[in-house]
PDB file of C-alpha atoms and ligand atoms in Angstrom:
ATOM      1  CA  MET A 197      85.684 142.519 -85.498  1.00 93.00           C
ATOM      2  CA  LEU A 198      87.753 139.355 -85.972  1.00 98.00           C
ATOM      3  CA  LYS A 199      86.146 136.007 -85.127  1.00 98.00           C
ATOM      4  CA  TYR A 200      88.368 133.286 -83.741  1.00 98.00           C
ATOM      5  CA  ASN A 201      86.868 129.805 -84.119  1.00 98.00           C
ATOM      6  CA  LEU A 202      88.744 127.285 -81.991  1.00 98.00           C
ATOM      7  CA  ILE A 203      88.677 123.641 -83.032  1.00 99.00           C
ATOM      8  CA  ALA A 204      89.898 120.819 -80.791  1.00 98.00           C
ATOM      9  CA  ALA A 205      89.280 117.238 -79.788  1.00 98.00           C
ATOM     10  CA  ALA A 206      89.685 116.445 -76.094  1.00 98.00           C
ATOM     11  CA  SER A 207      89.423 113.303 -73.994  1.00 98.00           C
ATOM     12  CA  GLN A 208      87.414 112.991 -70.788  1.00 98.00           C
ATOM     13  CA  ASN A 209      90.523 114.068 -68.847  1.00 98.00           C
ATOM     14  CA  ARG A 210      90.811 117.097 -71.210  1.00 98.00           C
ATOM     15  CA  GLY A 211      93.856 115.631 -72.948  1.00 98.00           C
ATOM     16  CA  ILE A 212      94.664 116.717 -76.501  1.00 98.00           C
ATOM     17  CA  GLY A 213      98.124 115.282 -77.153  1.00 98.00           C
ATOM     18  CA  LYS A 214     100.866 112.856 -76.226  1.00 98.00           C
ATOM     19  CA  ASN A 215     104.496 112.847 -77.481  1.00 98.00           C
ATOM     20  CA  ASN A 216     103.612 115.531 -80.040  1.00 97.00           C
ATOM     21  CA  ASP A 217     100.955 113.343 -81.586  1.00 97.00           C
ATOM     22  CA  LEU A 218      97.270 112.704 -81.062  1.00 98.00           C
ATOM     23  CA  PRO A 219      96.602 110.128 -78.316  1.00 98.00           C
ATOM     24  CA  TRP A 220      93.974 108.414 -80.485  1.00 98.00           C
ATOM     25  CA  LYS A 221      93.346 107.331 -84.053  1.00 97.00           C
ATOM     26  CA  LEU A 222      89.895 108.548 -85.029  1.00 98.00           C
ATOM     27  CA  LYS A 223      89.780 108.841 -88.793  1.00 97.00           C
ATOM     28  CA  LYS A 224      86.295 110.357 -89.015  1.00 98.00           C
ATOM     29  CA  GLU A 225      87.120 112.891 -86.344  1.00 98.00           C
ATOM     30  CA  MET A 226      90.166 113.916 -88.376  1.00 97.00           C
ATOM     31  CA  GLU A 227      87.965 114.185 -91.474  1.00 98.00           C
ATOM     32  CA  TYR A 228      85.635 116.451 -89.497  1.00 98.00           C
ATOM     33  CA  PHE A 229      88.584 118.706 -88.578  1.00 98.00           C
ATOM     34  CA  ASN A 230      89.676 118.860 -92.208  1.00 97.00           C
ATOM     35  CA  ARG A 231      86.175 119.523 -93.510  1.00 98.00           C
ATOM     36  CA  MET A 232      85.295 122.206 -90.945  1.00 98.00           C
ATOM     37  CA  THR A 233      88.560 124.068 -91.393  1.00 98.00           C
ATOM     38  CA  THR A 234      88.510 123.831 -95.208  1.00 98.00           C
ATOM     39  CA  VAL A 235      84.913 124.508 -96.264  1.00 98.00           C
ATOM     40  CA  THR A 236      84.094 128.036 -97.453  1.00 98.00           C
ATOM     41  CA  THR A 237      81.017 129.599 -99.031  1.00 97.00           C
ATOM     42  CA  SER A 238      83.122 131.436-101.589  1.00 96.00           C
ATOM     43  CA  ASP A 239      85.253 129.512-104.118  1.00 95.00           C
ATOM     44  CA  SER A 240      87.760 132.342-104.269  1.00 96.00           C
ATOM     45  CA  LYS A 241      88.515 132.298-100.530  1.00 98.00           C
ATOM     46  CA  LYS A 242      90.310 129.942 -98.171  1.00 98.00           C
ATOM     47  CA  ASN A 243      90.196 129.709 -94.395  1.00 98.00           C
ATOM     48  CA  VAL A 244      93.098 130.600 -92.143  1.00 98.00           C
ATOM     49  CA  VAL A 245      94.294 127.934 -89.688  1.00 98.00           C
ATOM     50  CA  ILE A 246      96.458 129.193 -86.823  1.00 98.00           C
ATOM     51  CA  MET A 247      98.653 126.739 -84.920  1.00 98.00           C
ATOM     52  CA  GLY A 248     101.676 126.574 -82.663  1.00 98.00           C
ATOM     53  CA  ARG A 249     105.065 125.433 -83.907  1.00 98.00           C
ATOM     54  CA  LYS A 250     104.761 121.997 -82.247  1.00 98.00           C
ATOM     55  CA  THR A 251     101.362 121.286 -83.787  1.00 98.00           C
ATOM     56  CA  TRP A 252     102.792 122.235 -87.192  1.00 98.00           C
ATOM     57  CA  GLU A 253     105.681 119.817 -86.590  1.00 96.00           C
ATOM     58  CA  SER A 254     103.283 117.109 -85.401  1.00 96.00           C
ATOM     59  CA  PHE A 255     101.901 116.780 -88.941  1.00 94.00           C
ATOM     60  CA  PRO A 256     103.922 114.349 -91.066  1.00 91.00           C
ATOM     61  CA  PRO A 257     105.814 116.383 -93.722  1.00 91.00           C
ATOM     62  CA  LYS A 258     103.602 115.002 -96.500  1.00 90.00           C
ATOM     63  CA  TYR A 259     100.489 116.387 -94.755  1.00 89.00           C
ATOM     64  CA  ARG A 260     101.803 119.900 -94.248  1.00 94.00           C
ATOM     65  CA  PRO A 261     100.944 122.579 -94.981  1.00 97.00           C
ATOM     66  CA  LEU A 262      97.293 121.711 -94.404  1.00 97.00           C
ATOM     67  CA  PRO A 263      95.995 121.725 -97.994  1.00 96.00           C
ATOM     68  CA  GLY A 264      93.330 124.151 -99.153  1.00 97.00           C
ATOM     69  CA  ARG A 265      93.916 126.390 -96.141  1.00 98.00           C
ATOM     70  CA  ILE A 266      96.183 129.319 -95.326  1.00 98.00           C
ATOM     71  CA  ASN A 267      98.501 128.060 -92.572  1.00 98.00           C
ATOM     72  CA  PHE A 268      99.695 130.460 -89.848  1.00 98.00           C
ATOM     73  CA  VAL A 269     102.409 129.068 -87.559  1.00 98.00           C
ATOM     74  CA  MET A 270     103.358 130.752 -84.278  1.00 98.00           C
ATOM     75  CA  SER A 271     106.845 130.623 -82.810  1.00 98.00           C
ATOM     76  CA  ARG A 272     109.025 132.954 -80.767  1.00 98.00           C
ATOM     77  CA  SER A 273     111.989 132.050 -82.987  1.00 98.00           C
ATOM     78  CA  ASP A 274     112.560 132.705 -86.665  1.00 96.00           C
ATOM     79  CA  LEU A 275     110.933 129.895 -88.593  1.00 95.00           C
ATOM     80  CA  ASP A 276     111.988 129.444 -92.177  1.00 92.00           C
ATOM     81  CA  LEU A 277     108.794 128.393 -93.947  1.00 94.00           C
ATOM     82  CA  LYS A 278     109.441 130.221 -97.199  1.00 91.00           C
ATOM     83  CA  GLN A 279     109.616 126.964 -99.133  1.00 93.00           C
ATOM     84  CA  TYR A 280     105.884 126.489 -98.527  1.00 95.00           C
ATOM     85  CA  GLU A 281     103.036 128.154-100.332  1.00 92.00           C
ATOM     86  CA  ASN A 282     100.198 129.593 -98.235  1.00 93.00           C
ATOM     87  CA  VAL A 283     102.219 129.362 -95.006  1.00 97.00           C
ATOM     88  CA  PHE A 284     103.137 132.315 -92.809  1.00 97.00           C
ATOM     89  CA  ALA A 285     105.173 132.465 -89.603  1.00 97.00           C
ATOM     90  CA  PHE A 286     104.282 134.851 -86.775  1.00 98.00           C
ATOM     91  CA  LYS A 287     105.918 135.735 -83.473  1.00 98.00           C
ATOM     92  CA  THR A 288     103.029 137.554 -81.792  1.00 98.00           C
ATOM     93  CA  TRP A 289      99.230 137.763 -81.829  1.00 98.00           C
ATOM     94  CA  ASP A 290      99.543 141.450 -82.728  1.00 98.00           C
ATOM     95  CA  GLU A 291     101.338 140.487 -85.927  1.00 98.00           C
ATOM     96  CA  ILE A 292      98.668 137.881 -86.660  1.00 98.00           C
ATOM     97  CA  ASN A 293      95.822 140.309 -86.067  1.00 98.00           C
ATOM     98  CA  GLU A 294      97.498 142.925 -88.206  1.00 98.00           C
ATOM     99  CA  LYS A 295      97.660 140.445 -91.081  1.00 98.00           C
ATOM    100  CA  LEU A 296      94.047 139.324 -90.521  1.00 98.00           C
ATOM    101  CA  THR A 297      92.793 142.917 -90.636  1.00 98.00           C
ATOM    102  CA  ASN A 298      94.847 143.872 -93.694  1.00 98.00           C
ATOM    103  CA  LYS A 299      92.346 144.938 -96.390  1.00 98.00           C
ATOM    104  CA  GLU A 300      94.086 143.064 -99.217  1.00 98.00           C
ATOM    105  CA  PHE A 301      94.510 139.901 -97.145  1.00 98.00           C
ATOM    106  CA  GLN A 302      90.850 140.043 -96.068  1.00 98.00           C
ATOM    107  CA  LYS A 303      89.867 139.479 -99.715  1.00 97.00           C
ATOM    108  CA  LEU A 304      91.620 136.112 -99.570  1.00 98.00           C
ATOM    109  CA  TYR A 305      90.182 134.439 -96.497  1.00 98.00           C
ATOM    110  CA  GLU A 306      86.816 133.582 -94.977  1.00 98.00           C
ATOM    111  CA  LYS A 307      87.053 132.004 -91.517  1.00 98.00           C
ATOM    112  CA  ILE A 308      89.744 131.979 -88.857  1.00 98.00           C
ATOM    113  CA  TRP A 309      90.351 128.604 -87.217  1.00 99.00           C
ATOM    114  CA  ILE A 310      92.598 128.181 -84.186  1.00 98.00           C
ATOM    115  CA  ALA A 311      93.969 124.641 -84.153  1.00 98.00           C
ATOM    116  CA  GLY A 312      96.089 124.493 -80.987  1.00 96.00           C
ATOM    117  CA  GLY A 313      97.998 123.437 -79.043  1.00 96.00           C
ATOM    118  CA  SER A 314      97.555 124.289 -75.392  1.00 98.00           C
ATOM    119  CA  ASN A 315      98.947 127.800 -75.114  1.00 98.00           C
ATOM    120  CA  ILE A 316      97.549 128.880 -78.469  1.00 98.00           C
ATOM    121  CA  TYR A 317      94.066 127.781 -77.321  1.00 98.00           C
ATOM    122  CA  LYS A 318      94.551 129.546 -73.979  1.00 98.00           C
ATOM    123  CA  ASP A 319      95.583 132.821 -75.618  1.00 98.00           C
ATOM    124  CA  ALA A 320      92.673 132.595 -78.053  1.00 98.00           C
ATOM    125  CA  LEU A 321      90.111 131.818 -75.318  1.00 98.00           C
ATOM    126  CA  ASN A 322      91.291 134.903 -73.423  1.00 98.00           C
ATOM    127  CA  SER A 323      91.037 137.151 -76.474  1.00 98.00           C
ATOM    128  CA  LYS A 324      88.107 139.468 -77.216  1.00 97.00           C
ATOM    129  CA  PHE A 325      88.154 137.854 -80.659  1.00 98.00           C
ATOM    130  CA  PHE A 326      87.202 134.443 -79.231  1.00 98.00           C
ATOM    131  CA  TYR A 327      83.901 133.660 -80.943  1.00 98.00           C
ATOM    132  CA  ARG A 328      83.291 129.885 -80.948  1.00 98.00           C
ATOM    133  CA  LEU A 329      84.818 126.677 -79.711  1.00 98.00           C
ATOM    134  CA  TYR A 330      84.211 123.566 -81.813  1.00 98.00           C
ATOM    135  CA  LEU A 331      85.097 120.886 -79.313  1.00 98.00           C
ATOM    136  CA  THR A 332      84.933 117.175 -79.977  1.00 98.00           C
ATOM    137  CA  GLU A 333      84.289 115.620 -76.569  1.00 98.00           C
ATOM    138  CA  ILE A 334      85.663 112.077 -76.546  1.00 98.00           C
ATOM    139  CA  ASN A 335      84.042 109.817 -73.964  1.00 98.00           C
ATOM    140  CA  LYS A 336      87.229 108.089 -72.890  1.00 98.00           C
ATOM    141  CA  GLU A 337      90.306 108.840 -70.800  1.00 98.00           C
ATOM    142  CA  TYR A 338      93.691 108.780 -72.531  1.00 98.00           C
ATOM    143  CA  ASP A 339      97.227 109.089 -71.234  1.00 98.00           C
ATOM    144  CA  CYS A 340      98.176 112.627 -72.354  1.00 98.00           C
ATOM    145  CA  ASP A 341     100.907 115.214 -71.814  1.00 98.00           C
ATOM    146  CA  THR A 342      99.085 118.175 -73.384  1.00 98.00           C
ATOM    147  CA  PHE A 343      95.712 119.459 -72.229  1.00 98.00           C
ATOM    148  CA  PHE A 344      92.892 121.751 -73.306  1.00 98.00           C
ATOM    149  CA  PRO A 345      92.676 124.835 -71.046  1.00 98.00           C
ATOM    150  CA  GLU A 346      89.786 125.590 -68.689  1.00 97.00           C
ATOM    151  CA  PHE A 347      87.105 127.788 -70.193  1.00 97.00           C
ATOM    152  CA  SER A 348      83.893 129.454 -69.017  1.00 97.00           C
ATOM    153  CA  ASN A 349      81.228 131.972 -70.058  1.00 97.00           C
ATOM    154  CA  VAL A 350      80.093 130.042 -73.077  1.00 98.00           C
ATOM    155  CA  LYS A 351      76.701 128.840 -74.268  1.00 98.00           C
ATOM    156  CA  THR A 352      75.957 125.811 -76.427  1.00 98.00           C
ATOM    157  CA  VAL A 353      74.905 126.687 -79.966  1.00 98.00           C
ATOM    158  CA  SER A 354      74.258 124.672 -83.101  1.00 96.00           C
ATOM    159  CA  ASP A 355      75.897 124.914 -86.474  1.00 98.00           C
ATOM    160  CA  PRO A 356      74.257 123.290 -89.514  1.00 97.00           C
ATOM    161  CA  LEU A 357      77.678 122.034 -90.660  1.00 97.00           C
ATOM    162  CA  VAL A 358      78.166 120.005 -87.475  1.00 98.00           C
ATOM    163  CA  PRO A 359      76.771 116.451 -87.212  1.00 98.00           C
ATOM    164  CA  LYS A 360      74.515 116.017 -84.181  1.00 97.00           C
ATOM    165  CA  GLY A 361      74.409 113.209 -81.629  1.00 97.00           C
ATOM    166  CA  ILE A 362      76.820 110.569 -80.429  1.00 98.00           C
ATOM    167  CA  GLN A 363      79.401 109.450 -82.971  1.00 98.00           C
ATOM    168  CA  GLU A 364      81.186 106.118 -82.731  1.00 98.00           C
ATOM    169  CA  GLU A 365      84.467 104.962 -84.195  1.00 97.00           C
ATOM    170  CA  ASN A 366      86.518 101.867 -83.250  1.00 92.00           C
ATOM    171  CA  GLY A 367      84.326 101.423 -80.162  1.00 96.00           C
ATOM    172  CA  VAL A 368      85.058 104.979 -78.960  1.00 98.00           C
ATOM    173  CA  THR A 369      82.162 107.431 -78.676  1.00 98.00           C
ATOM    174  CA  TYR A 370      82.384 111.175 -79.013  1.00 98.00           C
ATOM    175  CA  GLU A 371      80.249 114.240 -79.677  1.00 98.00           C
ATOM    176  CA  PHE A 372      80.824 117.353 -81.767  1.00 98.00           C
ATOM    177  CA  LYS A 373      79.988 120.285 -79.464  1.00 98.00           C
ATOM    178  CA  VAL A 374      79.817 123.956 -80.403  1.00 98.00           C
ATOM    179  CA  TYR A 375      80.211 126.626 -77.720  1.00 98.00           C
ATOM    180  CA  GLU A 376      79.885 130.368 -78.246  1.00 98.00           C
ATOM    181  CA  ASN A 377      81.503 133.092 -76.161  1.00 98.00           C
ATOM    182  CA  GLU A 378      78.692 134.797 -74.219  1.00 98.00           C
ATOM    183  CA  PHE A 379      80.623 138.045 -74.225  1.00 96.00           C
ATOM    184  CA  TYR A 380      81.517 138.161 -77.900  1.00 97.00           C
ATOM    185  CA  GLU A 381      80.495 141.513 -79.388  1.00 93.00           C
ATOM    186  CA  GLU A 382      80.189 141.916 -83.153  1.00 86.00           C
TER     187      GLU A 382
HETATM  188  N1  NAP B 654      93.436 117.132 -79.965  1.00 79.74           N
HETATM  189  C1  NAP B 654      93.548 118.261 -80.636  1.00 79.74           C
HETATM  190  O1  NAP B 654      92.556 118.853 -81.063  1.00 79.74           O
HETATM  191  C2  NAP B 654      94.913 118.856 -80.861  1.00 79.74           C
HETATM  192  C3  NAP B 654      95.045 120.060 -81.547  1.00 79.74           C
HETATM  193  C4  NAP B 654      96.327 120.580 -81.714  1.00 79.74           C
HETATM  194  C5  NAP B 654      97.428 119.924 -81.195  1.00 79.74           C
HETATM  195  N2  NAP B 654      97.251 118.744 -80.542  1.00 79.74           N
HETATM  196  C6  NAP B 654      98.379 118.049 -79.933  1.00 79.74           C
HETATM  197  O2  NAP B 654      98.977 118.961 -79.022  1.00 79.74           O
HETATM  198  C7  NAP B 654     100.387 118.777 -79.017  1.00 79.74           C
HETATM  199  C8  NAP B 654     101.075 120.043 -79.479  1.00 79.74           C
HETATM  200  O3  NAP B 654     100.588 121.139 -78.719  1.00 79.74           O
HETATM  201  P1  NAP B 654     101.537 121.939 -77.705  1.00 79.74           P
HETATM  202  O4  NAP B 654     100.628 122.676 -76.791  1.00 79.74           O
HETATM  203  O5  NAP B 654     102.552 121.024 -77.129  1.00 79.74           O
HETATM  204  O6  NAP B 654     102.323 122.923 -78.672  1.00 79.74           O
HETATM  205  P2  NAP B 654     101.858 124.056 -79.727  1.00 79.74           P
HETATM  206  O7  NAP B 654     100.933 125.036 -79.098  1.00 79.74           O
HETATM  207  O8  NAP B 654     101.444 123.438 -80.996  1.00 79.74           O
HETATM  208  O9  NAP B 654     103.259 124.732 -79.975  1.00 79.74           O
HETATM  209  C9  NAP B 654     103.908 125.377 -78.919  1.00 79.74           C
HETATM  210  C10 NAP B 654     104.849 126.381 -79.506  1.00 79.74           C
HETATM  211  O10 NAP B 654     104.119 127.400 -80.180  1.00 79.74           O
HETATM  212  C11 NAP B 654     104.761 128.646 -80.019  1.00 79.74           C
HETATM  213  N3  NAP B 654     103.895 129.537 -79.246  1.00 79.74           N
HETATM  214  C12 NAP B 654     102.916 129.195 -78.364  1.00 79.74           C
HETATM  215  N4  NAP B 654     102.339 130.305 -77.862  1.00 79.74           N
HETATM  216  C13 NAP B 654     102.961 131.361 -78.451  1.00 79.74           C
HETATM  217  C14 NAP B 654     102.814 132.757 -78.352  1.00 79.74           C
HETATM  218  N5  NAP B 654     101.898 133.323 -77.542  1.00 79.74           N
HETATM  219  N6  NAP B 654     103.629 133.537 -79.089  1.00 79.74           N
HETATM  220  C15 NAP B 654     104.552 133.005 -79.925  1.00 79.74           C
HETATM  221  N7  NAP B 654     104.733 131.676 -80.073  1.00 79.74           N
HETATM  222  C16 NAP B 654     103.946 130.873 -79.339  1.00 79.74           C
HETATM  223  C17 NAP B 654     106.082 128.348 -79.303  1.00 79.74           C
HETATM  224  O11 NAP B 654     106.982 127.987 -80.321  1.00 79.74           O
HETATM  225  P3  NAP B 654     108.597 128.100 -80.164  1.00 79.74           P
HETATM  226  O12 NAP B 654     108.983 127.112 -79.117  1.00 79.74           O
HETATM  227  O13 NAP B 654     109.109 127.753 -81.530  1.00 79.74           O
HETATM  228  O14 NAP B 654     108.875 129.526 -79.768  1.00 79.74           O
HETATM  229  C18 NAP B 654     105.684 127.121 -78.477  1.00 79.74           C
HETATM  230  O15 NAP B 654     106.780 126.342 -78.042  1.00 79.74           O
HETATM  231  C19 NAP B 654     100.638 117.587 -79.922  1.00 79.74           C
HETATM  232  O16 NAP B 654     100.602 116.403 -79.152  1.00 79.74           O
HETATM  233  C20 NAP B 654      99.462 117.639 -80.880  1.00 79.74           C
HETATM  234  O17 NAP B 654      99.212 116.365 -81.463  1.00 79.74           O
HETATM  235  C21 NAP B 654      96.021 118.209 -80.374  1.00 79.74           C
END
């Protein structure tokens, strides 16, 4: 059974983006995203990070593909990403799941991270493969044009890799929350 781990940072008004960028500059929060999505227990494996075409484009060219991770980019059009190593383009979730369940490919990756944006999160939350949501809850409202979808039927869990308590950066406070799908079946 596949396990989708969603990772997102959202403001008090559930915002996640503005003008195809993040509405905030929180360096440590970004480091948390990079650490969580990169770390593996096995040196020979990388994690897969799945994102929508706009999120991919939101990274400055020098920061993409996300290093040390296998990047999956979703688009309904033909994306030409052949110039990049460790980057794959997909048009449907079926294609993605087929790749993720391929026996040879399974030897190469450890965790599956879903990194947004809006519709990608929504699809993932509605999937039977939705396992956990790693949500950074920022205690501030921001002007946003992209939002995290509603979700329910989750319980709070803890993960030893996740720092506990209130974090503070540039006078902004936030918390790293971990939610698990109550209906996830191994
Ligand atoms: N705060 C956070 O944690 C966080 C995380 C990620 C992103 N963001 C922010 O969110 C914004 C970008 O997110 P977004 O929601 O606008 O866009 P997005 O999800 O990154 O990309 C949307 C595109 O993905 C493709 N797509 C989406 N669902 C698909 C599906 N089911 N099948 C095939 N293709 C699909 C389509 O590409 P085509 O149009 O090419 O067909 C669609 O236009 C930016 O502001 C970014 O900074 C924030």
